[in-house]
């Protein structure tokens, strides 16, 4: 399982099977001699499974030929940190509102992108979300979620 | 003259449209220039704006970014040896050596002028070819339309991926995602799990933001974590007015680049990077000074820069006439038009001919503005290369959230965007291209609809797809493109294994 193509192929085969199972459960509402709503998904299921098997074979062959080294896990740290922050931020948005949720998110990202001047981080991470929220609400008439600041920005 | 052409020209030449085109061009030059940002990212940044702007202004803004972005990429390619966009990669080969000789201004003037010639040539192609092609496309029936869309998808898989299996898989994943929601013919709910938000399916603009912007944000973060320092523009630019001798030397490579770029632009998926390298190669073959290539010669800058800008007009041809996007940017343009109820395709010329020509003439203006603004302000613009990523990237992250939320005022879309971001990262990790997936999201519903309508018309007889010459032509081309991509993969595999054996 060192080869990522093999792992991806197995995941895709599993997805193909699940997709096929769900397709089998689709309602049959069709006129005679005409394709029903599951017609196209069945074609996709077949393509997904055939191509995933092809990827599996390619992956297994590549493993036999080259025994390519597994990727280092070190490269996964930045995406994990970033996505965790992003998930927390999006989860907080409906309750905290755009401005309140964006300030710590923006500050954390500035730090992660290499900014170390805390004063500058503080000023920008407060000013930018406020400017964006006001610009979108007043300039473009796109209200962003206000959350706890509903009375102030709503 | 056709009144629709006049109406289109007038509409594109209104002060508001011209201002939008000019602003778009400036933004395009900036996003194209900054390494780590692409034209797609630039468009994502202004996407929320286009939801509220008039369609004429939206399209003028987006076309400005498209054209400006292609040229902007050459600035950092020349000054920093880092292409601002993938399409400018070939420009580094001669742009950077020329800048190193202290002739940065000359290199930039050649790049800007060649970009204009390539872009303007592609405007002429768009102006003359698109209406004719739209007329032909009007004769297409469901089976032909299915075959055209199918061809568009298979060609994208062929060009976008090094491995055809991965390219096709990416497209099939996109098609699977597009089946979520109501089916396009009977309106039956599919794969919605009773969730009302999923009934309308995944909006491809939301998917696009996730697929393109999120992996890019992560890539930049990885670069910072690895300790890669940001490049600052330190080279003096000097005068950027093109010299007569350079203009003479540019004639042949610019002609090669313009024709190659416009032709490859029409093919879905080929895009700027391929056109730029092919043009560079041809310009070198036809040049009397082949040994000067790679050392900072005029031809080596003019050919790729004219080619990547010529791609823009070429890519607009299938987008406008067949509704088939050739690259992520034209996919976004389709999305921006659909938001305003304007569906690109042959009917656009018939039902909204004035708007179709507005788009074409806005593209023309974008090329003129690109030349004027780039020449006038390149010395000022390159100072923005020093913009810190610590400010730029968090701002893009916020704009990704705003863009996906503002589309339908829905938090569901923000989660979908994030989900696609994760998918984009995983696909990048697997060396699987995201462009086929994105274009499947754009074309998937059409593909299914045309297929089912054709089969309904023939009472389920699949021979309907082999009865019209158009359908046979496009299906044959699809088979050729798939077979060709597998054959070339096999060939390149043999070439790779030969030295080791």
Short mmCIF file of C-alpha atoms in Angstrom, two decimals, chain B:
data_model
loop_
_atom_site.label_atom_id
_atom_site.label_comp_id
_atom_site.label_asym_id
_atom_site.label_seq_id
_atom_site.Cartn_x
_atom_site.Cartn_y
_atom_site.Cartn_z
CA UNK B 1 -23.52 46.46 -41.10
CA UNK B 2 -25.32 43.94 -38.92
CA UNK B 3 -27.21 46.00 -36.28
CA UNK B 4 -26.21 43.51 -33.59
CA UNK B 5 -22.54 44.16 -34.33
CA UNK B 6 -23.13 47.89 -33.98
CA UNK B 7 -25.14 47.42 -30.78
CA UNK B 8 -22.41 45.18 -29.38
CA UNK B 9 -19.67 47.66 -30.26
CA UNK B 10 -21.63 50.54 -28.71
CA UNK B 11 -22.34 48.57 -25.55
CA UNK B 12 -18.70 47.49 -25.16
CA UNK B 13 -17.56 51.08 -25.80
CA UNK B 14 -19.78 52.73 -23.17
CA UNK B 15 -17.73 54.56 -20.51
CA UNK B 16 -18.82 52.10 -17.80
CA UNK B 17 -17.77 49.08 -19.88
CA UNK B 18 -14.46 50.67 -20.79
CA UNK B 19 -13.73 51.47 -17.15
CA UNK B 20 -14.61 47.89 -16.15
CA UNK B 21 -12.34 46.53 -18.90
CA UNK B 22 -9.49 48.83 -17.81
CA UNK B 23 -9.89 47.90 -14.13
CA UNK B 24 -9.99 44.23 -15.10
CA UNK B 25 -6.83 44.62 -17.14
CA UNK B 26 -4.96 46.27 -14.26
CA UNK B 27 -6.12 43.52 -11.88
CA UNK B 28 -5.15 40.89 -14.44
CA UNK B 29 -1.67 42.35 -14.86
CA UNK B 30 -1.26 42.30 -11.06
CA UNK B 31 -2.54 38.78 -10.40
CA UNK B 32 -0.74 37.44 -13.46
CA UNK B 33 2.49 39.00 -12.30
CA UNK B 34 2.51 37.80 -8.69
CA UNK B 35 3.94 34.29 -8.40
CA UNK B 36 1.59 32.11 -6.38
CA UNK B 37 -1.48 33.76 -7.84
CA UNK B 38 -3.06 32.70 -11.11
CA UNK B 39 -5.61 34.26 -13.43
CA UNK B 40 -8.22 31.90 -11.94
CA UNK B 41 -7.42 33.20 -8.44
CA UNK B 42 -7.74 36.77 -9.68
CA UNK B 43 -11.13 36.02 -11.14
CA UNK B 44 -12.22 34.24 -7.95
CA UNK B 45 -11.32 37.39 -6.02
CA UNK B 46 -13.71 39.53 -8.09
CA UNK B 47 -16.34 36.83 -8.51
CA UNK B 48 -18.74 38.24 -5.87
CA UNK B 49 -18.64 41.55 -7.73
CA UNK B 50 -19.88 39.95 -10.92
CA UNK B 51 -23.01 38.64 -9.17
CA UNK B 52 -24.26 42.18 -8.64
CA UNK B 53 -22.82 43.98 -11.66
CA UNK B 54 -24.62 44.27 -14.97
CA UNK B 55 -23.61 41.31 -17.23
CA UNK B 56 -21.92 43.67 -19.71
CA UNK B 57 -19.74 45.13 -16.95
CA UNK B 58 -19.09 41.71 -15.40
CA UNK B 59 -17.88 40.23 -18.63
CA UNK B 60 -15.77 43.32 -19.44
CA UNK B 61 -14.10 43.04 -16.01
CA UNK B 62 -13.47 39.31 -16.35
CA UNK B 63 -12.13 39.57 -19.91
CA UNK B 64 -9.80 42.36 -18.77
CA UNK B 65 -8.42 40.04 -16.07
CA UNK B 66 -8.06 37.19 -18.57
CA UNK B 67 -6.10 39.27 -21.09
CA UNK B 68 -4.08 41.24 -18.51
CA UNK B 69 -3.25 38.08 -16.57
CA UNK B 70 -1.65 36.44 -19.61
CA UNK B 71 0.67 39.43 -20.07
CA UNK B 72 1.30 40.00 -16.36
CA UNK B 73 2.83 36.53 -16.08
CA UNK B 74 5.71 37.68 -18.26
CA UNK B 75 6.72 40.45 -15.83
CA UNK B 76 7.86 38.12 -13.07
CA UNK B 77 9.13 35.62 -15.64
CA UNK B 78 11.41 38.34 -16.99
CA UNK B 79 12.40 40.04 -13.74
CA UNK B 80 12.52 37.13 -11.29
CA UNK B 81 12.87 34.06 -13.56
CA UNK B 82 9.60 32.86 -11.98
CA UNK B 83 6.58 32.70 -14.32
CA UNK B 84 3.66 34.54 -12.74
CA UNK B 85 1.31 32.14 -14.53
CA UNK B 86 2.06 28.72 -16.06
CA UNK B 87 1.54 30.28 -19.51
CA UNK B 88 4.57 32.51 -19.01
CA UNK B 89 6.94 29.62 -18.22
CA UNK B 90 8.41 29.69 -21.75
CA UNK B 91 9.06 33.43 -21.45
CA UNK B 92 11.63 32.85 -18.69
CA UNK B 93 13.90 31.11 -21.22
CA UNK B 94 14.84 34.35 -22.96
CA UNK B 95 13.14 37.07 -20.90
CA UNK B 96 15.27 36.50 -17.81
CA UNK B 97 18.65 36.32 -19.62
CA UNK B 98 17.80 39.58 -21.41
CA UNK B 99 16.88 41.23 -18.08
CA UNK B 100 20.13 39.92 -16.59
CA UNK B 101 21.98 41.79 -19.34
CA UNK B 102 20.43 44.99 -18.00
CA UNK B 103 17.72 45.10 -20.69
CA UNK B 104 14.66 44.34 -18.54
CA UNK B 105 12.70 47.22 -20.07
CA UNK B 106 13.41 45.96 -23.58
CA UNK B 107 12.34 42.41 -22.64
CA UNK B 108 9.11 43.69 -21.13
CA UNK B 109 8.37 45.91 -24.12
CA UNK B 110 8.77 42.91 -26.46
CA UNK B 111 6.54 40.79 -24.22
CA UNK B 112 3.84 43.46 -24.01
CA UNK B 113 3.85 44.23 -27.74
CA UNK B 114 3.83 40.54 -28.72
CA UNK B 115 0.99 39.94 -26.25
CA UNK B 116 -1.03 42.66 -27.97
CA UNK B 117 -0.42 41.28 -31.46
CA UNK B 118 -1.34 37.74 -30.35
CA UNK B 119 -4.40 38.95 -28.48
CA UNK B 120 -5.59 41.15 -31.33
CA UNK B 121 -5.11 38.36 -33.87
CA UNK B 122 -7.21 36.09 -31.67
CA UNK B 123 -9.86 38.83 -31.49
CA UNK B 124 -10.03 38.79 -35.29
CA UNK B 125 -10.37 34.98 -35.22
CA UNK B 126 -13.12 35.30 -32.62
CA UNK B 127 -14.93 38.03 -34.60
CA UNK B 128 -14.86 36.16 -37.91
CA UNK B 129 -15.01 32.49 -36.86
CA UNK B 130 -17.42 32.53 -33.88
CA UNK B 131 -20.57 33.70 -35.73
CA UNK B 132 -19.94 31.21 -38.58
CA UNK B 133 -19.35 28.37 -36.15
CA UNK B 134 -22.46 29.36 -34.20
CA UNK B 135 -24.47 29.17 -37.44
CA UNK B 136 -23.16 25.67 -38.10
CA UNK B 137 -23.81 24.68 -34.48
CA UNK B 138 -27.43 25.79 -34.83
CA UNK B 139 -27.99 22.83 -37.12
CA UNK B 140 -26.81 20.44 -34.41
CA UNK B 141 -29.40 18.10 -32.96
CA UNK B 142 -29.24 16.38 -29.57
CA UNK B 143 -26.99 13.53 -30.78
CA UNK B 144 -24.53 16.02 -32.37
CA UNK B 145 -24.53 18.19 -29.25
CA UNK B 146 -23.82 15.13 -27.11
CA UNK B 147 -20.90 14.20 -29.36
CA UNK B 148 -19.49 17.75 -29.30
CA UNK B 149 -19.64 17.91 -25.50
CA UNK B 150 -18.19 14.40 -25.25
CA UNK B 151 -15.35 15.44 -27.58
CA UNK B 152 -14.71 18.56 -25.48
CA UNK B 153 -14.39 16.45 -22.35
CA UNK B 154 -12.16 13.76 -23.83
CA UNK B 155 -9.81 16.31 -25.39
CA UNK B 156 -9.48 18.06 -22.04
CA UNK B 157 -8.58 14.75 -20.40
CA UNK B 158 -5.98 14.15 -23.09
CA UNK B 159 -4.29 17.53 -22.80
CA UNK B 160 -4.62 18.18 -19.09
CA UNK B 161 -3.11 14.97 -17.78
CA UNK B 162 0.18 13.18 -18.15
CA UNK B 163 -1.70 9.95 -17.46
CA UNK B 164 -4.88 9.52 -19.56
CA UNK B 165 -6.34 7.19 -16.91
CA UNK B 166 -6.03 9.92 -14.29
CA UNK B 167 -7.42 12.55 -16.66
CA UNK B 168 -10.43 10.40 -17.49
CA UNK B 169 -10.92 9.49 -13.82
CA UNK B 170 -10.94 13.17 -12.92
CA UNK B 171 -13.64 13.78 -15.53
CA UNK B 172 -15.71 10.80 -14.35
CA UNK B 173 -15.52 11.97 -10.72
CA UNK B 174 -16.82 15.33 -11.93
CA UNK B 175 -19.65 13.63 -13.81
CA UNK B 176 -20.56 11.63 -10.70
CA UNK B 177 -20.70 14.85 -8.66
CA UNK B 178 -22.85 16.55 -11.28
CA UNK B 179 -25.51 13.84 -10.98
CA UNK B 180 -26.23 15.02 -7.42
CA UNK B 181 -29.49 16.97 -7.40
CA UNK B 182 -32.43 16.96 -9.78
CA UNK B 183 -31.89 15.08 -13.01
CA UNK B 184 -31.92 17.41 -16.03
CA UNK B 185 -34.73 15.67 -17.94
CA UNK B 186 -37.37 14.48 -15.46
CA UNK B 187 -36.40 16.41 -12.33
CA UNK B 188 -36.04 13.27 -10.20
CA UNK B 189 -33.99 13.85 -7.03
CA UNK B 190 -30.78 11.81 -7.16
CA UNK B 191 -28.23 11.24 -4.39
CA UNK B 192 -29.63 14.08 -2.27
CA UNK B 193 -30.21 12.00 0.91
CA UNK B 194 -33.31 14.09 1.57
CA UNK B 195 -31.24 17.27 1.98
CA UNK B 196 -32.96 20.30 0.44
CA UNK B 197 -29.62 22.09 -0.14
CA UNK B 198 -28.46 19.25 -2.35
CA UNK B 199 -31.50 19.38 -4.62
CA UNK B 200 -30.01 22.17 -6.72
CA UNK B 201 -26.72 20.28 -6.89
CA UNK B 202 -23.19 21.57 -6.66
CA UNK B 203 -22.67 24.98 -8.24
CA UNK B 204 -19.48 24.72 -10.27
CA UNK B 205 -18.30 28.19 -9.28
CA UNK B 206 -18.25 27.04 -5.64
CA UNK B 207 -16.37 23.93 -6.71
CA UNK B 208 -13.98 26.02 -8.75
CA UNK B 209 -13.09 28.26 -5.80
CA UNK B 210 -12.30 25.21 -3.69
CA UNK B 211 -10.44 23.30 -6.41
CA UNK B 212 -8.19 26.17 -7.46
CA UNK B 213 -7.80 28.64 -4.60
CA UNK B 214 -7.52 26.31 -1.59
CA UNK B 215 -4.67 24.12 -2.95
CA UNK B 216 -2.89 27.29 -3.99
CA UNK B 217 -3.20 28.74 -0.49
CA UNK B 218 -1.82 25.49 0.92
CA UNK B 219 1.05 25.42 -1.62
CA UNK B 220 2.08 28.91 -0.62
CA UNK B 221 1.93 27.92 3.04
CA UNK B 222 4.12 24.87 2.37
CA UNK B 223 6.62 27.11 0.57
CA UNK B 224 6.77 29.43 3.59
CA UNK B 225 7.08 26.46 5.98
CA UNK B 226 10.01 25.17 3.90
CA UNK B 227 11.71 28.49 4.43
CA UNK B 228 11.48 29.63 0.80
CA UNK B 229 11.93 33.37 0.85
CA UNK B 230 9.73 35.72 -1.12
CA UNK B 231 11.29 37.23 -4.20
CA UNK B 232 11.49 40.97 -4.38
CA UNK B 233 11.73 42.89 -7.59
CA UNK B 234 15.17 44.42 -7.55
CA UNK B 235 15.93 44.74 -11.26
CA UNK B 236 15.79 48.21 -12.80
CA UNK B 237 13.24 48.23 -15.61
CA UNK B 238 14.29 51.25 -17.70
CA UNK B 239 12.47 52.38 -20.86
CA UNK B 240 9.72 50.09 -22.12
CA UNK B 241 9.03 51.75 -25.45
CA UNK B 242 9.49 49.16 -28.21
CA UNK B 243 12.39 49.79 -30.62
CA UNK B 244 11.94 49.59 -34.39
CA UNK B 245 14.66 46.95 -34.76
CA UNK B 246 12.95 44.78 -32.16
CA UNK B 247 9.60 45.19 -33.85
CA UNK B 248 11.17 43.98 -37.12
CA UNK B 249 12.75 40.98 -35.41
CA UNK B 250 9.42 40.13 -33.79
CA UNK B 251 7.44 39.79 -37.03
CA UNK B 252 7.96 36.08 -37.77
CA UNK B 253 7.92 34.70 -34.18
CA UNK B 254 4.85 36.79 -33.36
CA UNK B 255 3.06 35.48 -36.44
CA UNK B 256 3.96 31.90 -35.48
CA UNK B 257 2.86 32.47 -31.88
CA UNK B 258 -0.41 34.16 -32.85
CA UNK B 259 -1.51 31.42 -35.25
CA UNK B 260 -0.39 28.56 -32.99
CA UNK B 261 -1.95 30.16 -29.91
CA UNK B 262 -5.30 30.91 -31.52
CA UNK B 263 -5.51 27.40 -32.99
CA UNK B 264 -4.55 25.65 -29.75
CA UNK B 265 -6.87 27.96 -27.82
CA UNK B 266 -9.82 26.62 -29.80
CA UNK B 267 -8.95 23.07 -28.70
CA UNK B 268 -10.39 22.57 -25.21
CA UNK B 269 -7.74 21.90 -22.61
CA UNK B 270 -4.61 22.76 -24.63
CA UNK B 271 -4.23 26.19 -23.04
CA UNK B 272 -1.50 28.80 -22.76
CA UNK B 273 1.47 26.78 -21.46
CA UNK B 274 1.37 24.25 -24.31
CA UNK B 275 0.84 26.96 -26.93
CA UNK B 276 3.72 29.03 -25.56
CA UNK B 277 6.22 26.15 -25.61
CA UNK B 278 5.14 24.91 -29.06
CA UNK B 279 5.45 28.44 -30.47
CA UNK B 280 8.86 28.85 -28.88
CA UNK B 281 9.95 25.59 -30.49
CA UNK B 282 8.62 26.59 -33.94
CA UNK B 283 10.10 30.08 -33.70
CA UNK B 284 13.47 28.49 -32.94
CA UNK B 285 13.21 26.09 -35.88
CA UNK B 286 12.33 28.88 -38.32
CA UNK B 287 14.89 31.33 -36.97
CA UNK B 288 18.23 32.09 -38.61
CA UNK B 289 19.69 32.75 -35.15
CA UNK B 290 18.87 29.49 -33.41
CA UNK B 291 21.98 29.62 -31.26
CA UNK B 292 20.79 32.87 -29.69
CA UNK B 293 17.69 31.19 -28.20
CA UNK B 294 17.96 30.76 -24.47
CA UNK B 295 20.44 33.62 -24.22
CA UNK B 296 17.96 36.49 -24.21
CA UNK B 297 16.86 36.91 -27.83
CA UNK B 298 13.87 38.90 -29.09
CA UNK B 299 12.26 35.94 -30.88
CA UNK B 300 12.36 33.78 -27.75
CA UNK B 301 10.19 36.29 -25.90
CA UNK B 302 7.90 37.31 -28.76
CA UNK B 303 6.81 33.79 -29.76
CA UNK B 304 5.53 32.49 -26.38
CA UNK B 305 4.06 35.85 -25.35
CA UNK B 306 2.06 36.25 -28.57
CA UNK B 307 0.97 32.62 -28.28
CA UNK B 308 -0.36 32.75 -24.72
CA UNK B 309 -2.40 35.86 -25.44
CA UNK B 310 -3.67 34.41 -28.71
CA UNK B 311 -4.99 31.46 -26.71
CA UNK B 312 -7.48 33.76 -24.98
CA UNK B 313 -9.49 34.65 -28.08
CA UNK B 314 -9.18 31.10 -29.38
CA UNK B 315 -10.61 29.68 -26.14
CA UNK B 316 -13.54 32.09 -26.33
CA UNK B 317 -14.62 30.60 -29.69
CA UNK B 318 -15.83 27.17 -28.42
CA UNK B 319 -17.07 28.83 -25.23
CA UNK B 320 -19.33 31.24 -27.10
CA UNK B 321 -20.45 29.02 -29.94
CA UNK B 322 -20.72 25.59 -28.32
CA UNK B 323 -20.81 26.42 -24.62
CA UNK B 324 -17.61 24.39 -24.17
CA UNK B 325 -14.96 26.05 -22.02
CA UNK B 326 -11.36 25.47 -23.02
CA UNK B 327 -9.81 26.29 -19.64
CA UNK B 328 -10.78 27.25 -16.07
CA UNK B 329 -11.08 30.93 -16.98
CA UNK B 330 -13.59 30.36 -19.77
CA UNK B 331 -15.43 27.98 -17.41
CA UNK B 332 -15.75 30.87 -14.94
CA UNK B 333 -16.92 33.13 -17.75
CA UNK B 334 -19.68 30.62 -18.52
CA UNK B 335 -20.59 30.58 -14.82
CA UNK B 336 -20.67 34.39 -14.67
CA UNK B 337 -22.96 34.49 -17.71
CA UNK B 338 -25.24 31.75 -16.36
CA UNK B 339 -25.66 33.68 -13.10
CA UNK B 340 -27.21 36.42 -15.27
CA UNK B 341 -29.36 33.95 -17.21
CA UNK B 342 -27.21 34.08 -20.34
CA UNK B 343 -26.27 30.62 -21.61
CA UNK B 344 -23.26 30.56 -23.95
CA UNK B 345 -23.80 28.38 -27.02
CA UNK B 346 -25.13 28.74 -30.56
CA UNK B 347 -28.38 30.25 -29.30
CA UNK B 348 -26.48 33.15 -27.71
CA UNK B 349 -25.78 34.59 -31.18
CA UNK B 350 -29.37 34.01 -32.28
CA UNK B 351 -31.22 35.22 -29.19
CA UNK B 352 -28.75 37.76 -27.76
CA UNK B 353 -26.56 38.65 -30.72
CA UNK B 354 -25.99 42.13 -29.28
CA UNK B 355 -24.56 40.64 -26.08
CA UNK B 356 -22.42 38.14 -28.00
CA UNK B 357 -20.83 41.02 -29.91
CA UNK B 358 -20.50 43.07 -26.71
CA UNK B 359 -18.38 40.24 -25.38
CA UNK B 360 -16.29 40.12 -28.55
CA UNK B 361 -15.68 43.87 -28.58
CA UNK B 362 -14.98 43.98 -24.84
CA UNK B 363 -12.29 41.43 -25.60
CA UNK B 364 -10.92 43.74 -28.28
CA UNK B 365 -10.84 46.68 -25.86
CA UNK B 366 -9.18 44.49 -23.23
CA UNK B 367 -6.32 43.93 -25.67
CA UNK B 368 -5.93 47.64 -26.41
CA UNK B 369 -6.05 48.52 -22.71
CA UNK B 370 -3.59 45.76 -21.98
CA UNK B 371 -1.07 47.29 -24.38
CA UNK B 372 -1.58 50.86 -23.17
CA UNK B 373 -1.75 50.15 -19.43
CA UNK B 374 1.11 47.65 -19.44
CA UNK B 375 3.44 49.96 -21.37
CA UNK B 376 2.48 53.01 -19.32
CA UNK B 377 2.58 51.49 -15.87
CA UNK B 378 4.81 48.42 -15.90
CA UNK B 379 7.50 50.23 -13.91
CA UNK B 380 4.94 51.04 -11.23
CA UNK B 381 3.18 47.66 -11.34
CA UNK B 382 6.34 45.61 -10.80
CA UNK B 383 6.74 47.29 -7.41
CA UNK B 384 3.73 45.20 -6.36
CA UNK B 385 5.90 42.12 -6.72
CA UNK B 386 7.09 43.05 -3.24
CA UNK B 387 3.57 42.58 -1.78
CA UNK B 388 3.95 40.20 1.16
CA UNK B 389 2.16 36.85 0.96
CA UNK B 390 1.25 37.23 4.64
CA UNK B 391 -1.20 39.91 3.54
CA UNK B 392 -2.21 38.53 0.17
CA UNK B 393 -3.00 34.91 1.03
CA UNK B 394 -5.25 35.50 4.09
CA UNK B 395 -7.17 38.08 2.03
CA UNK B 396 -7.69 35.51 -0.73
CA UNK B 397 -8.87 33.00 1.90
CA UNK B 398 -11.53 35.47 3.10
CA UNK B 399 -12.57 36.24 -0.47
CA UNK B 400 -12.95 32.51 -1.18
CA UNK B 401 -15.44 32.30 1.68
CA UNK B 402 -17.27 35.45 0.59
CA UNK B 403 -17.38 34.29 -3.04
CA UNK B 404 -18.86 30.89 -2.23
CA UNK B 405 -21.30 32.32 0.33
CA UNK B 406 -22.50 35.23 -1.82
CA UNK B 407 -23.42 33.00 -4.76
CA UNK B 408 -26.63 31.80 -3.07
CA UNK B 409 -26.30 33.27 0.44
CA UNK B 410 -25.73 29.77 1.70
CA UNK B 411 -23.33 28.32 4.27
CA UNK B 412 -23.84 24.97 2.57
CA UNK B 413 -21.92 26.34 -0.42
CA UNK B 414 -19.05 27.40 1.85
CA UNK B 415 -18.77 23.83 3.14
CA UNK B 416 -18.96 22.54 -0.42
CA UNK B 417 -16.14 24.92 -1.37
CA UNK B 418 -14.05 23.60 1.50
CA UNK B 419 -14.83 20.00 0.51
CA UNK B 420 -13.65 20.70 -3.01
CA UNK B 421 -10.55 22.35 -1.57
CA UNK B 422 -9.75 19.09 0.19
CA UNK B 423 -10.45 17.16 -3.00
CA UNK B 424 -8.18 19.55 -4.93
CA UNK B 425 -5.34 19.01 -2.45
CA UNK B 426 -5.79 15.22 -2.62
CA UNK B 427 -5.84 15.29 -6.43
CA UNK B 428 -2.71 17.42 -6.56
CA UNK B 429 -1.04 14.95 -4.22
CA UNK B 430 -2.00 12.14 -6.62
CA UNK B 431 -0.87 14.09 -9.68
CA UNK B 432 -4.44 13.96 -10.95
CA UNK B 433 -5.48 17.06 -12.94
CA UNK B 434 -8.43 19.07 -11.61
CA UNK B 435 -9.33 20.75 -14.91
CA UNK B 436 -11.23 17.71 -16.35
CA UNK B 437 -13.24 17.50 -13.11
CA UNK B 438 -14.11 21.17 -13.25
CA UNK B 439 -15.14 21.00 -16.89
CA UNK B 440 -17.24 17.92 -16.16
CA UNK B 441 -19.08 20.01 -13.61
CA UNK B 442 -19.70 22.62 -16.32
CA UNK B 443 -20.61 20.20 -19.09
CA UNK B 444 -21.98 17.17 -17.22
CA UNK B 445 -25.63 18.16 -17.18
CA UNK B 446 -25.54 19.07 -20.88
CA UNK B 447 -23.88 15.75 -21.67
CA UNK B 448 -26.60 13.78 -19.88
CA UNK B 449 -29.42 15.92 -21.19
CA UNK B 450 -28.34 15.68 -24.84
CA UNK B 451 -27.72 11.95 -24.51
CA UNK B 452 -31.14 11.25 -22.99
CA UNK B 453 -33.00 13.56 -25.36
CA UNK B 454 -31.29 11.89 -28.34
CA UNK B 455 -32.13 8.40 -27.04
CA UNK B 456 -35.70 9.42 -26.26
CA UNK B 457 -36.05 10.69 -29.85
CA UNK B 458 -34.76 7.39 -31.22
CA UNK B 459 -36.79 5.23 -28.79
CA UNK B 460 -33.59 4.08 -27.11
CA UNK B 461 -31.74 3.20 -30.33
CA UNK B 462 -28.03 4.08 -29.87
CA UNK B 463 -27.49 4.19 -33.65
CA UNK B 464 -28.81 7.75 -33.45
CA UNK B 465 -25.26 8.81 -32.49
CA UNK B 466 -23.86 7.36 -35.74
CA UNK B 467 -26.33 8.81 -38.21
CA UNK B 468 -25.30 12.45 -38.52
CA UNK B 469 -21.93 13.39 -40.04
CA UNK B 470 -21.26 15.91 -37.24
CA UNK B 471 -21.85 13.31 -34.55
CA UNK B 472 -19.69 10.72 -36.35
CA UNK B 473 -16.92 13.32 -36.79
CA UNK B 474 -16.82 14.35 -33.13
CA UNK B 475 -17.13 10.80 -31.79
CA UNK B 476 -14.29 9.72 -34.09
CA UNK B 477 -12.17 12.64 -32.89
CA UNK B 478 -12.92 11.63 -29.30
CA UNK B 479 -11.74 8.08 -29.98
CA UNK B 480 -8.63 9.40 -31.74
CA UNK B 481 -7.81 11.71 -28.83
CA UNK B 482 -8.18 8.90 -26.27
CA UNK B 483 -6.17 6.39 -28.33
CA UNK B 484 -3.52 9.03 -29.05
CA UNK B 485 -3.14 9.90 -25.37
CA UNK B 486 -2.73 6.24 -24.37
CA UNK B 487 -0.26 5.69 -27.21
CA UNK B 488 1.80 8.74 -26.26
CA UNK B 489 1.82 7.64 -22.61
CA UNK B 490 3.13 4.25 -23.70
CA UNK B 491 5.74 5.90 -25.90
CA UNK B 492 6.95 8.22 -23.16
CA UNK B 493 7.04 5.24 -20.77
CA UNK B 494 9.34 3.43 -23.21
CA UNK B 495 11.55 6.49 -23.58
CA UNK B 496 11.84 6.74 -19.80
CA UNK B 497 12.64 3.07 -19.32
CA UNK B 498 15.15 2.90 -22.21
CA UNK B 499 18.09 4.62 -20.44
CA UNK B 500 17.66 2.54 -17.30
CA UNK B 501 17.60 -0.72 -19.25
#
